[in-house]
Short mmCIF file of C-alpha atoms and ligand atoms in Angstrom, two decimals:
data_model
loop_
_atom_site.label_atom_id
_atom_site.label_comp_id
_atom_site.label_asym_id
_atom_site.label_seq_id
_atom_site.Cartn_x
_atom_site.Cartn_y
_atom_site.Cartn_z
CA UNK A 1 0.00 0.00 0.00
CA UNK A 2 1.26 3.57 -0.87
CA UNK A 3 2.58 5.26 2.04
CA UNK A 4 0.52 8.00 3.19
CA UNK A 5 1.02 11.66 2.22
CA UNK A 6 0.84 15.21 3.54
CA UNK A 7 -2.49 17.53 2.58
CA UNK A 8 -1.67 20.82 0.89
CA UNK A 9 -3.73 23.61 1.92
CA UNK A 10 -3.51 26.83 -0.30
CA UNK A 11 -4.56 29.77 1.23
CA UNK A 12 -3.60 31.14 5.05
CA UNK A 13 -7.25 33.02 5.63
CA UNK A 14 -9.41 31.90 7.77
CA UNK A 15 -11.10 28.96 5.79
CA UNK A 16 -7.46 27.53 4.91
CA UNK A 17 -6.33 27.63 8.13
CA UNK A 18 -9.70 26.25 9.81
CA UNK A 19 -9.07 23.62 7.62
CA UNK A 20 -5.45 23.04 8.17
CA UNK A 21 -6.15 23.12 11.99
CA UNK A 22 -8.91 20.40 11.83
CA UNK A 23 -6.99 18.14 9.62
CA UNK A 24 -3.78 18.20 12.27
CA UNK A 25 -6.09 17.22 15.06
CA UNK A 26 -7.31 14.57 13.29
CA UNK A 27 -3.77 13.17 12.84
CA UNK A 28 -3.43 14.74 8.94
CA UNK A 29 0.35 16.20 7.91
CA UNK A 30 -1.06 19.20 6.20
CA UNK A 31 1.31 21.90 4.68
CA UNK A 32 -0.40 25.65 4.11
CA UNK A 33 0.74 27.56 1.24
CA UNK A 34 0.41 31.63 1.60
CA UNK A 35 1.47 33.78 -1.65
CA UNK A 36 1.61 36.51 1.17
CA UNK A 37 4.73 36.89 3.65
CA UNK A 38 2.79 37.05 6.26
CA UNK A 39 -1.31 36.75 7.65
CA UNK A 40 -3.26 39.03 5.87
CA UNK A 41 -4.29 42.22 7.66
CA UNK A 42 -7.33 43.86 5.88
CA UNK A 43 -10.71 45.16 7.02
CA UNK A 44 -12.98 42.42 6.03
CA UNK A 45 -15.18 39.87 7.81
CA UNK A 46 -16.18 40.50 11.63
CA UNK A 47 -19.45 39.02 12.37
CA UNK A 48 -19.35 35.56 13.70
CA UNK A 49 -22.84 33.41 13.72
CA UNK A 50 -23.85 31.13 16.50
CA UNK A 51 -22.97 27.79 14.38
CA UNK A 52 -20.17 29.00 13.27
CA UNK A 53 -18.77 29.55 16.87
CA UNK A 54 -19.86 26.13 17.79
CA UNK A 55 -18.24 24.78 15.15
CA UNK A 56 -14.32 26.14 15.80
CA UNK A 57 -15.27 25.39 19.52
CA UNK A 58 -13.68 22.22 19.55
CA UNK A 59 -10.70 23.22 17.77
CA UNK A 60 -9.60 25.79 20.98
CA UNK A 61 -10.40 28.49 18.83
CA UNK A 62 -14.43 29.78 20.17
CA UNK A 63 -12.77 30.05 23.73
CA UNK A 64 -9.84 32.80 22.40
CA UNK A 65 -12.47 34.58 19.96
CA UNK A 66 -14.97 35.29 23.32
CA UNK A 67 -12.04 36.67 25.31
CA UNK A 68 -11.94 39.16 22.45
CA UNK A 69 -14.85 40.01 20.72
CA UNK A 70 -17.80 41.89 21.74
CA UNK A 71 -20.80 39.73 21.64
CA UNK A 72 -23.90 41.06 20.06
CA UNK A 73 -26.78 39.53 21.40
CA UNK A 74 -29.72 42.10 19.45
CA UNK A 75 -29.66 43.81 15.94
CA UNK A 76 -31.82 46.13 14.14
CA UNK A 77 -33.54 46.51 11.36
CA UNK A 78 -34.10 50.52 10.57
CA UNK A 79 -35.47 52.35 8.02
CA UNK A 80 -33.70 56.19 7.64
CA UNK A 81 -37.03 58.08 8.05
CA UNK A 82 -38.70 55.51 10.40
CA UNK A 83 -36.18 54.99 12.78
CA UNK A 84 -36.18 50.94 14.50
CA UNK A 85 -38.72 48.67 12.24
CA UNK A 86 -37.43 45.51 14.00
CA UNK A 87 -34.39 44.98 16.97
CA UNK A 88 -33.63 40.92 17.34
CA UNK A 89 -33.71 39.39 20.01
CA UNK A 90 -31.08 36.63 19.62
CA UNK A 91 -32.12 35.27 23.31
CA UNK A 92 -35.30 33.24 21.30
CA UNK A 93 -32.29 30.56 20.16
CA UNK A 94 -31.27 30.17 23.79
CA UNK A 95 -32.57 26.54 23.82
CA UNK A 96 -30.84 25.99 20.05
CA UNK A 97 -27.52 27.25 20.65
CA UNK A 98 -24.74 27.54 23.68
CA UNK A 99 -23.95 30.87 21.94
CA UNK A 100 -27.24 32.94 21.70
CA UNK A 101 -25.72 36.15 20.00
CA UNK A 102 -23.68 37.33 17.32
CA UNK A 103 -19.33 37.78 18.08
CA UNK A 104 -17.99 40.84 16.71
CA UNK A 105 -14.06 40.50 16.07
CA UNK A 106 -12.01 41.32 13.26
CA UNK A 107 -10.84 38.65 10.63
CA UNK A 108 -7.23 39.71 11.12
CA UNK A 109 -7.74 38.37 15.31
CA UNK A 110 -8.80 35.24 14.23
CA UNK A 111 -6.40 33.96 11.29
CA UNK A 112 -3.41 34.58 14.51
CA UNK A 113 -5.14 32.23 16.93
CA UNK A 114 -5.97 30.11 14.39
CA UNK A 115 -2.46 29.81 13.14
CA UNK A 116 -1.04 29.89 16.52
CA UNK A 117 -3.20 26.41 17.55
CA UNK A 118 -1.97 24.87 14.00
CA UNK A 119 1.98 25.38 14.98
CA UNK A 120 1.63 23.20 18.14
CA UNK A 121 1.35 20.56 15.47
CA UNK A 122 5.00 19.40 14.37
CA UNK A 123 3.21 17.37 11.53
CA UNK A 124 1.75 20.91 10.22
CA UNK A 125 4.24 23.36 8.23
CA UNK A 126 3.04 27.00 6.77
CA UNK A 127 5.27 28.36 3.80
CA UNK A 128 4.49 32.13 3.47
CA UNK A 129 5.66 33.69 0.57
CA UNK A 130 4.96 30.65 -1.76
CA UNK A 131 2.09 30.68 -4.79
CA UNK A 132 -0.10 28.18 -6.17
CA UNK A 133 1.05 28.13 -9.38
CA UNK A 134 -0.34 24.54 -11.28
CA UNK A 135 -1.26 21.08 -10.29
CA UNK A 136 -1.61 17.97 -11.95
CA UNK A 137 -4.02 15.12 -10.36
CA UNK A 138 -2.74 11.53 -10.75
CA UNK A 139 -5.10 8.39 -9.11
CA UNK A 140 -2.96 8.20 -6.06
CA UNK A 141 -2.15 11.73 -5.74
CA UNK A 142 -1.47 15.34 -6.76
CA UNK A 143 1.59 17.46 -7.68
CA UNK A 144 1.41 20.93 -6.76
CA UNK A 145 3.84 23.58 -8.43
CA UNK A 146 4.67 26.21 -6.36
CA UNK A 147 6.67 29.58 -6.65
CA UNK A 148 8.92 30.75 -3.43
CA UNK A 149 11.61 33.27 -2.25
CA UNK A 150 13.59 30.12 -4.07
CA UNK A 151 11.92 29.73 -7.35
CA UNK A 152 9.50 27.44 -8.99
CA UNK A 153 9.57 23.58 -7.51
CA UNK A 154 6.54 20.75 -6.63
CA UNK A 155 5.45 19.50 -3.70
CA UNK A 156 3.79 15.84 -3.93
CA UNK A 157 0.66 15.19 -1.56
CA UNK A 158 -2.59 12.94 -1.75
CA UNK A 159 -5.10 15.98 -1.68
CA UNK A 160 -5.18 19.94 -2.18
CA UNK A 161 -7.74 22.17 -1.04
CA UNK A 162 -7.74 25.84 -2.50
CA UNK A 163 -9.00 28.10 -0.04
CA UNK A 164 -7.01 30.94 -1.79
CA UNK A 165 -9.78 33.67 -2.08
CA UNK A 166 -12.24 34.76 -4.19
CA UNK A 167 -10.07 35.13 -7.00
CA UNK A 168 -8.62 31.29 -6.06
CA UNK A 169 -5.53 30.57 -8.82
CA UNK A 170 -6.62 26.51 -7.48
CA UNK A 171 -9.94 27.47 -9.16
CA UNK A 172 -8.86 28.61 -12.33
CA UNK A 173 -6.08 25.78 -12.63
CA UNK A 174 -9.31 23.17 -12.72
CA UNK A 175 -10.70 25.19 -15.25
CA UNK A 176 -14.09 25.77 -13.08
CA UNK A 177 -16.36 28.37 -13.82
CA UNK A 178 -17.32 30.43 -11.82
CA UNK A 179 -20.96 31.55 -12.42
CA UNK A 180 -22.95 34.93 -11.28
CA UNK A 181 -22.83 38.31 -11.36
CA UNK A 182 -21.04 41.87 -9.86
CA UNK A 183 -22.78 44.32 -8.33
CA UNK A 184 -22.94 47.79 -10.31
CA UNK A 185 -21.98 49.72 -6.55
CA UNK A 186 -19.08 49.99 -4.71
CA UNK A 187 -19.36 49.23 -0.71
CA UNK A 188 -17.25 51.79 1.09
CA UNK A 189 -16.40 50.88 4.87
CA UNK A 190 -16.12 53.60 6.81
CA UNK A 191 -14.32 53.09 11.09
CA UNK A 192 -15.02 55.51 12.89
CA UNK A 193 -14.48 56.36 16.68
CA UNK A 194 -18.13 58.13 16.68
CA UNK A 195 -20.25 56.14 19.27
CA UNK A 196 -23.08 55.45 17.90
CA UNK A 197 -25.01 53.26 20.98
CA UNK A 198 -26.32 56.37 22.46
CA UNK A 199 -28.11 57.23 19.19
CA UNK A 200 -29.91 53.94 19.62
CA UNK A 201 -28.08 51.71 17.54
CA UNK A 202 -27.69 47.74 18.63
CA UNK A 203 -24.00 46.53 17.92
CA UNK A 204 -25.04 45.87 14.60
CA UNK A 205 -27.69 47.32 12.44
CA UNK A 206 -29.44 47.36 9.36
CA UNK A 207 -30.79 50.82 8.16
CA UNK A 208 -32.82 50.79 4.90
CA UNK A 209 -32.95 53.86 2.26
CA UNK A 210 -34.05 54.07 -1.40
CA UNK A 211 -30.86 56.34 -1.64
CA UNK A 212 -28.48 54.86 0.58
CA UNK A 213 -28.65 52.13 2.81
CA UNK A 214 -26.61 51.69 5.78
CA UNK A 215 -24.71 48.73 7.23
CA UNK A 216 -23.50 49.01 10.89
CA UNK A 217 -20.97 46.57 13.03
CA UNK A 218 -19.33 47.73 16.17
CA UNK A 219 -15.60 46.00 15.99
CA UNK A 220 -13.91 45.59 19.23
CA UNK A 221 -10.15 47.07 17.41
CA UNK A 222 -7.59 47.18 19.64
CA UNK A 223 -9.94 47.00 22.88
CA UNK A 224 -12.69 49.31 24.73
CA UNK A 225 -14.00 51.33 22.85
CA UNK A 226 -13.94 49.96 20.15
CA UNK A 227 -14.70 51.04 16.87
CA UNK A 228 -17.93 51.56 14.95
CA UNK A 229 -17.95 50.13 10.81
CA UNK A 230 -20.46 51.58 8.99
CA UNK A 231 -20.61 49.97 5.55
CA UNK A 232 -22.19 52.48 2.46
CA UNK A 233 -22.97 52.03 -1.38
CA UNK A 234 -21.26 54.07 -3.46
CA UNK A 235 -21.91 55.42 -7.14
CA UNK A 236 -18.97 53.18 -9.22
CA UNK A 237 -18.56 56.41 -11.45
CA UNK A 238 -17.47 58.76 -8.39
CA UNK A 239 -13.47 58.04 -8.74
CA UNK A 240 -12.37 55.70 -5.67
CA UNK A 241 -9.78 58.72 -4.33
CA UNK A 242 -12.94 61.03 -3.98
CA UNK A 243 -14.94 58.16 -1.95
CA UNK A 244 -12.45 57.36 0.08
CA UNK A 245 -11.69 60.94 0.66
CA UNK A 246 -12.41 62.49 4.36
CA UNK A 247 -14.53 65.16 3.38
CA UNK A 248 -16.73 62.50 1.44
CA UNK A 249 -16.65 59.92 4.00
CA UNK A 250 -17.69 62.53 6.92
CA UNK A 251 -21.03 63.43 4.91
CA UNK A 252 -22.17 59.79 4.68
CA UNK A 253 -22.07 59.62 8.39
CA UNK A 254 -22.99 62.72 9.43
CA UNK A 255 -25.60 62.15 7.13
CA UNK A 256 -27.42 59.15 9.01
CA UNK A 257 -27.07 60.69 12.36
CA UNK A 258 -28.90 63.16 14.31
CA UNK A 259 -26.42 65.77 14.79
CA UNK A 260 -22.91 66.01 13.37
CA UNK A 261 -20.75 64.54 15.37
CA UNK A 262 -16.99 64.87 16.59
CA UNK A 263 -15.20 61.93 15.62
CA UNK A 264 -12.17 60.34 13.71
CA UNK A 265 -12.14 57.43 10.96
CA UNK A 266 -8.85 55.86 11.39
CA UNK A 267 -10.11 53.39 8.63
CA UNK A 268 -11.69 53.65 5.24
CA UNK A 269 -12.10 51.20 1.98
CA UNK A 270 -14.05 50.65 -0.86
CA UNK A 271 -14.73 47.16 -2.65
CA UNK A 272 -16.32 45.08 -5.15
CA UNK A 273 -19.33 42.92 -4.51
CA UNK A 274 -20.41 39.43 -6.32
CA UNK A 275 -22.36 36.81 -5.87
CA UNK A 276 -20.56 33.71 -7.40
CA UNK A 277 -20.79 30.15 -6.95
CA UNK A 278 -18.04 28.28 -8.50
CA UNK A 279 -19.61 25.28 -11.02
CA UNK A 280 -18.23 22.32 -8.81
CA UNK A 281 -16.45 22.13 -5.13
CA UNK A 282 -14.19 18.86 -6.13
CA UNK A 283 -12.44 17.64 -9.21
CA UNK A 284 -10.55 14.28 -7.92
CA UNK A 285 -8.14 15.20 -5.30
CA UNK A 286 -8.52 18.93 -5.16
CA UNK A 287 -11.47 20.57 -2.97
CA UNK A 288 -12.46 24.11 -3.11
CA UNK A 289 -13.49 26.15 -0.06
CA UNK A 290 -14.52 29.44 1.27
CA UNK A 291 -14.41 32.49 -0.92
CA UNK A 292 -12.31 30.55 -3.65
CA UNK A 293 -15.80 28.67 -3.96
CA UNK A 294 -18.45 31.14 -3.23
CA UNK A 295 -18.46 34.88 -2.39
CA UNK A 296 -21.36 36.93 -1.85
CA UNK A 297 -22.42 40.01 -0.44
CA UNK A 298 -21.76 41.12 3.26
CA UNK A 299 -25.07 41.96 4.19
CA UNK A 300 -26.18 39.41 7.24
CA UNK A 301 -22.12 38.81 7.07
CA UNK A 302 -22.79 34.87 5.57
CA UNK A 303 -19.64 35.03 3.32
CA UNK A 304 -16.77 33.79 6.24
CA UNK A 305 -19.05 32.19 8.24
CA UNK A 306 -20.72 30.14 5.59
CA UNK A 307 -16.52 29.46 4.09
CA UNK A 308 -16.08 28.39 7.49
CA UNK A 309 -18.48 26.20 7.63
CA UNK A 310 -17.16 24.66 4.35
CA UNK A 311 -13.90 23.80 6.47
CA UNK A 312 -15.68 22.43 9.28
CA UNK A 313 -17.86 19.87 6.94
CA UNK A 314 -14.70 19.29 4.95
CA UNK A 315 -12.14 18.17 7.21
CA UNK A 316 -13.54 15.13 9.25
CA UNK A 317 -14.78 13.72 5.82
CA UNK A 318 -11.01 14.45 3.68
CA UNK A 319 -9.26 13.16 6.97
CA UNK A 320 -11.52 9.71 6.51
CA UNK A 321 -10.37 9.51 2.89
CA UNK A 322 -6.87 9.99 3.39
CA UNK A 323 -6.65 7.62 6.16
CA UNK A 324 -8.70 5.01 4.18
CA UNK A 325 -11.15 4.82 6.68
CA UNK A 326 -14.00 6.43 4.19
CA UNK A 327 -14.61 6.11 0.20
CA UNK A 328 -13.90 8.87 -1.94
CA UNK A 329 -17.14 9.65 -2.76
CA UNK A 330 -17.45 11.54 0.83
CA UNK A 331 -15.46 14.29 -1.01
CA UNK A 332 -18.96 14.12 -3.47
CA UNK A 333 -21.18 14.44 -0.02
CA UNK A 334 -19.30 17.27 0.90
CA UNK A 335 -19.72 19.26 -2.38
CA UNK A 336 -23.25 18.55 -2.65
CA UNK A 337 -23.98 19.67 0.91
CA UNK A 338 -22.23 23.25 0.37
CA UNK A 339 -22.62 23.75 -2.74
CA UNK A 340 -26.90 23.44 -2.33
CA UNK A 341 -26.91 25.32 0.52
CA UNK A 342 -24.75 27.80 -0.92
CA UNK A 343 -26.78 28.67 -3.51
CA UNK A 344 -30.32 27.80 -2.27
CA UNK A 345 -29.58 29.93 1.16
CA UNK A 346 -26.25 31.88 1.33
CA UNK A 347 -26.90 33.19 -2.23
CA UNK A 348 -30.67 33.58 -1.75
CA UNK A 349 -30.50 35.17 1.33
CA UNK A 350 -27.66 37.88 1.13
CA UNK A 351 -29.77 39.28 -2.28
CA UNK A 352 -32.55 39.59 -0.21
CA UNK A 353 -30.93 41.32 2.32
CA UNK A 354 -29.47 43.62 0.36
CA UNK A 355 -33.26 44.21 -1.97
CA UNK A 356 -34.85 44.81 1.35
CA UNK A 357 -32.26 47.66 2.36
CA UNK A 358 -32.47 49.28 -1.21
CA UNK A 359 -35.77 49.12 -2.78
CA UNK A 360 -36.92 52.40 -4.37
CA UNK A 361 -40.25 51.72 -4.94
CA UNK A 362 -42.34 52.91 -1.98
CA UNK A 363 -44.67 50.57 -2.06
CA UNK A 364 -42.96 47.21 -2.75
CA UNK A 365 -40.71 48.90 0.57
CA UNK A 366 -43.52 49.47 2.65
CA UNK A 367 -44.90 46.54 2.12
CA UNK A 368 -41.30 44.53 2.91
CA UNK A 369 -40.82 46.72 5.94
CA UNK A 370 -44.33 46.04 7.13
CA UNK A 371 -43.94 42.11 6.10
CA UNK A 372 -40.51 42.16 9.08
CA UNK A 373 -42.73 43.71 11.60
CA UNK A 374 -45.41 41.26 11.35
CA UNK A 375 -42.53 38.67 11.24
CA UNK A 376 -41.03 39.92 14.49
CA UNK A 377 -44.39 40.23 16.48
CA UNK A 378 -45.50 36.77 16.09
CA UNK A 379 -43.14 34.90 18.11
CA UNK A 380 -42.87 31.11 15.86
CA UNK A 381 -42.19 33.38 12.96
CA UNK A 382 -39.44 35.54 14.40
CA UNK A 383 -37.77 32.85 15.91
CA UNK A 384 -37.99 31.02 12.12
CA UNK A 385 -36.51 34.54 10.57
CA UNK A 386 -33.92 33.90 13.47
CA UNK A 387 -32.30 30.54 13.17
CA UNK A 388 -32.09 31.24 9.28
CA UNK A 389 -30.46 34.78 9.71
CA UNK A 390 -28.58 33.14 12.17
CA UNK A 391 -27.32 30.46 9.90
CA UNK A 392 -28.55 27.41 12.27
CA UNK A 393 -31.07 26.69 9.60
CA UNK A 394 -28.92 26.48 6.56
CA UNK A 395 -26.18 24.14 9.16
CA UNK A 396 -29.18 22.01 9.63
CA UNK A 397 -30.22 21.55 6.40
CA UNK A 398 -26.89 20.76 4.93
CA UNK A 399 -26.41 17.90 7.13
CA UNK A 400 -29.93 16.29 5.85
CA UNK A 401 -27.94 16.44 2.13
CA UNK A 402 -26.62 12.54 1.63
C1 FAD B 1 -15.00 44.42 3.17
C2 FAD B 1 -15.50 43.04 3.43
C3 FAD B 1 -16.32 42.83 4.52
C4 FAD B 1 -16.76 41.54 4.79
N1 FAD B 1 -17.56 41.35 5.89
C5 FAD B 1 -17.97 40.10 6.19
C6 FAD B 1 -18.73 39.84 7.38
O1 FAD B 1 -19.04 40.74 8.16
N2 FAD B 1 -19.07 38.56 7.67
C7 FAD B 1 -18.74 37.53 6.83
O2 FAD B 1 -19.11 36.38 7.15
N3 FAD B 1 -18.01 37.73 5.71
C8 FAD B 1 -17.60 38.99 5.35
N4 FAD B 1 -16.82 39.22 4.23
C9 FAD B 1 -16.34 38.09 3.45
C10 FAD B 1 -15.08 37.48 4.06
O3 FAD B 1 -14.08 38.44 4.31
C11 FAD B 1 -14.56 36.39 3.17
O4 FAD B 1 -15.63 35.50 2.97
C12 FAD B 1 -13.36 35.66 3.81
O5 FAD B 1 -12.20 36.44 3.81
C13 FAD B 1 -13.09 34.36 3.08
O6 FAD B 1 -12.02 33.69 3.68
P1 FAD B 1 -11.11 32.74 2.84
O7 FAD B 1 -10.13 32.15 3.80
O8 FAD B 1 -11.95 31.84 2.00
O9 FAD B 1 -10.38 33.69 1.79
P2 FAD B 1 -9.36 34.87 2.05
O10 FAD B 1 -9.61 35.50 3.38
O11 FAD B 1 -9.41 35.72 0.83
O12 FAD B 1 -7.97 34.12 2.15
C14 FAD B 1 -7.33 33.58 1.00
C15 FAD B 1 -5.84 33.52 1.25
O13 FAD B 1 -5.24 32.88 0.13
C16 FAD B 1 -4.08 33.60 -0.23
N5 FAD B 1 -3.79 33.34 -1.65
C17 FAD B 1 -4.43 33.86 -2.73
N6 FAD B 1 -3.93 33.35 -3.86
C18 FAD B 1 -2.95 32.48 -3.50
C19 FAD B 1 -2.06 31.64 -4.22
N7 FAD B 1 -2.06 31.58 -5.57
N8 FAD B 1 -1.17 30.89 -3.54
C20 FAD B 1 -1.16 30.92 -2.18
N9 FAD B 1 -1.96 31.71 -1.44
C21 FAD B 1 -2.87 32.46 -2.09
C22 FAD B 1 -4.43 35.05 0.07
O14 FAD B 1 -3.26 35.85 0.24
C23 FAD B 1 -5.22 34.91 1.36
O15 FAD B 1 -4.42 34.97 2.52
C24 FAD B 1 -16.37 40.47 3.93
C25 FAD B 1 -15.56 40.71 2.83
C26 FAD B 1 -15.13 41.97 2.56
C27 FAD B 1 -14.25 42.21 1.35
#
């Protein structure tokens, strides 16, 4: 019998080294490769859903996050004229979930813990600094070609998973589409030391307007107090210097608040949105994951959390197959689990969210608005709206997938 091999993971975000961390406690030699020379430090991701907590629980990595984060146990829904239409109370999943609330905590805080748990394994190496460039897939294994501080050379292993990001070069080697569309608008985020709690806001919030819609999520930073993100559309033919531009940035959020206030914003960036589900999530020995297999729109923050969940239902099922303890076809259950709730929830859902904040037509908005209120007073309904906002729903519902 072949001897067995290591597990190349490419990609050190979250969802590759989620992965990576799972697969060493299950006894897996796994070897991370990050193009980058060091973790990533961007403003991105920072809303953690109950499953999603439960899930790196066992890893050691839920315990670190709480000592951290903020936890967010109600959000809003708001319309700019109307003021509160909705605030959640994330207590109704008490009985569903050791972890009824939302954690707030920068991406950047939890690719370090994660990475830190993965080095007490001696059978798991990271390379920074090294690219996915190629593979080729053989029956009993893959070879990956790499680029380094020392050129070009392969590394031999019996599976790869590309968790490399949205614009995943693993992806594009398999030749994978990967299917949807862009949205016209630019999101700008916008930090900002302004507190905005005693102006009513929960920890996060959801503010609808025809014009311009409003996402909010208070990020713990470096500690008390904290900082508040307040997310924005932008028009795509305003030049990116001009939106990111103080004066501009100051007029979006003085423009949602009672009064102008007196504050700094330490951080500001603009991005693209898609919604994109890549055509299949395994080709033989190479698995995608996270972002390099879906990415959608931040609104009801499902893009990490649902990538995360992609490692979670990955590694127990590639660390049977490479031990020989389950068929190869597992690597099938796993794509068919994520990629149909991918697109029949995580899709689904973060275009609604984002329809419900925008619509211009008065009516259709009225009616939407008035459609969450009724939702929210009739307590089997909210707590429905709940554990799918929440993500428990989707969890559930992938594991009934054989
Ligand atoms: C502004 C913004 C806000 C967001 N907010 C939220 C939110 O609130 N909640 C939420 O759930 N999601 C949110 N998301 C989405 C979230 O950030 C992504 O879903 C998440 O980063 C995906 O993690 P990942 O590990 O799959 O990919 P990434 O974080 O992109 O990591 C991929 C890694 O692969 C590396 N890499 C790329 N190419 C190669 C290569 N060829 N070789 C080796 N390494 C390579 C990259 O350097 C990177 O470190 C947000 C995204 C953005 C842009």
């Amino acid at each position: 019998m072949k001897k067995r091999g290591r597990i190349v993971v490419v990609g050190a975000g979250p969802v590759g080294l989620i992965t990576a961390l799972g697969l060493s406690q299950r006894g897996v030699p796994v070897t991370v490769i990050e193009s980058e020379p060091a973790l990533t430090h961007d403003l991105r991701a920072g809303s953690f859903h109950p499953p999603t907590l439960e899930m790196m629980q066992p890893l050691g990595v839920t315990q670190r996050m709480l000592e951290l984060g903020i936890k967010v146990p109600r959000w809003q829904i708001r319309d700019r004229r109307d003021g509160v239409i909705v605030e959640w109370d994330l207590g109704l999943l008490a009985d569903e979930t050791p972890y009824p609330h939302r954690l707030h905590l920068e991406q950047h805080r939890l690719t370090p813990i994660a990475l830190e748990l993965l080095r007490k394994f001696p059978s798991a190496e990271v390379l920074f600094s090294t690219s996915f460039v190629a593979a080729t897939q053989a029956p009993d294994g893959v070879t990956a070609t790499v680029a380094g501080p020392d050129g070009e050379r392969t590394i031999a292993c019996d599976y790869l998973v590309g968790a490399d990001g949205g614009r995943s070069a693993v992806r594009k080697s398999l030749g994978v589409g990967f299917e949807g569309f862009t949205w016209p608008e630019r999101f700008l985020v916008v930090s900002t030391t302004c507190d905005l709690k005693p102006y009513g806001f929960t920890e996060n919030a959801y503010i609808a307007d025809p014009d311009e819609w409003v996402a909010i999520f208070k990020m713990p930073h470096s500690g008390p107090p904290g900082l508040w993100r307040v997310v924005f559309p932008t028009d795509p033919n305003v030049p990116e210097e001009d939106v990111l531009a103080e004066p501009f940035c100051r007029r979006l959020v003085d423009g949602f608040l009672p009064e102008r206030g007196d504050y700094e914003m330490p951080y500001r960036s603009c991005y693209k949105v898609h919604q994109r589900v890549a055509g299949r999530f395994r080709i033989g020995r190479i698995v995608l994951a996270g972002d390099a297999a879906h990415v959608n729109n931040p609104l009801g923050a499902l893009g990490l959390n649902s990538g995360i969940h992609d490692a979670v239902n990955l590694y127990p099922k590639l660390a049977g197959v490479w031990a020989g303890e389950a068929d190869a076809s597992l690597l099938d259950v796993y794509e068919r689990q994520r990629r149909q709730v991918t697109v029949e929830f995580i899709q689904e859902q973060s275009v609604r969210n984002k329809r419900l904040l925008e619509e211009r037509d008065p009516k259709i908005r009225k009616e939407r608005l008035e459609e969450v209120r009724r939702i929210a007073a009739d307590p089997v309904a909210a707590k429905k709206f709940l554990m799918a906002s929440s993500m428990i729903a989707s969890v559930r519902r992938a594991a009934e997938i054989a």
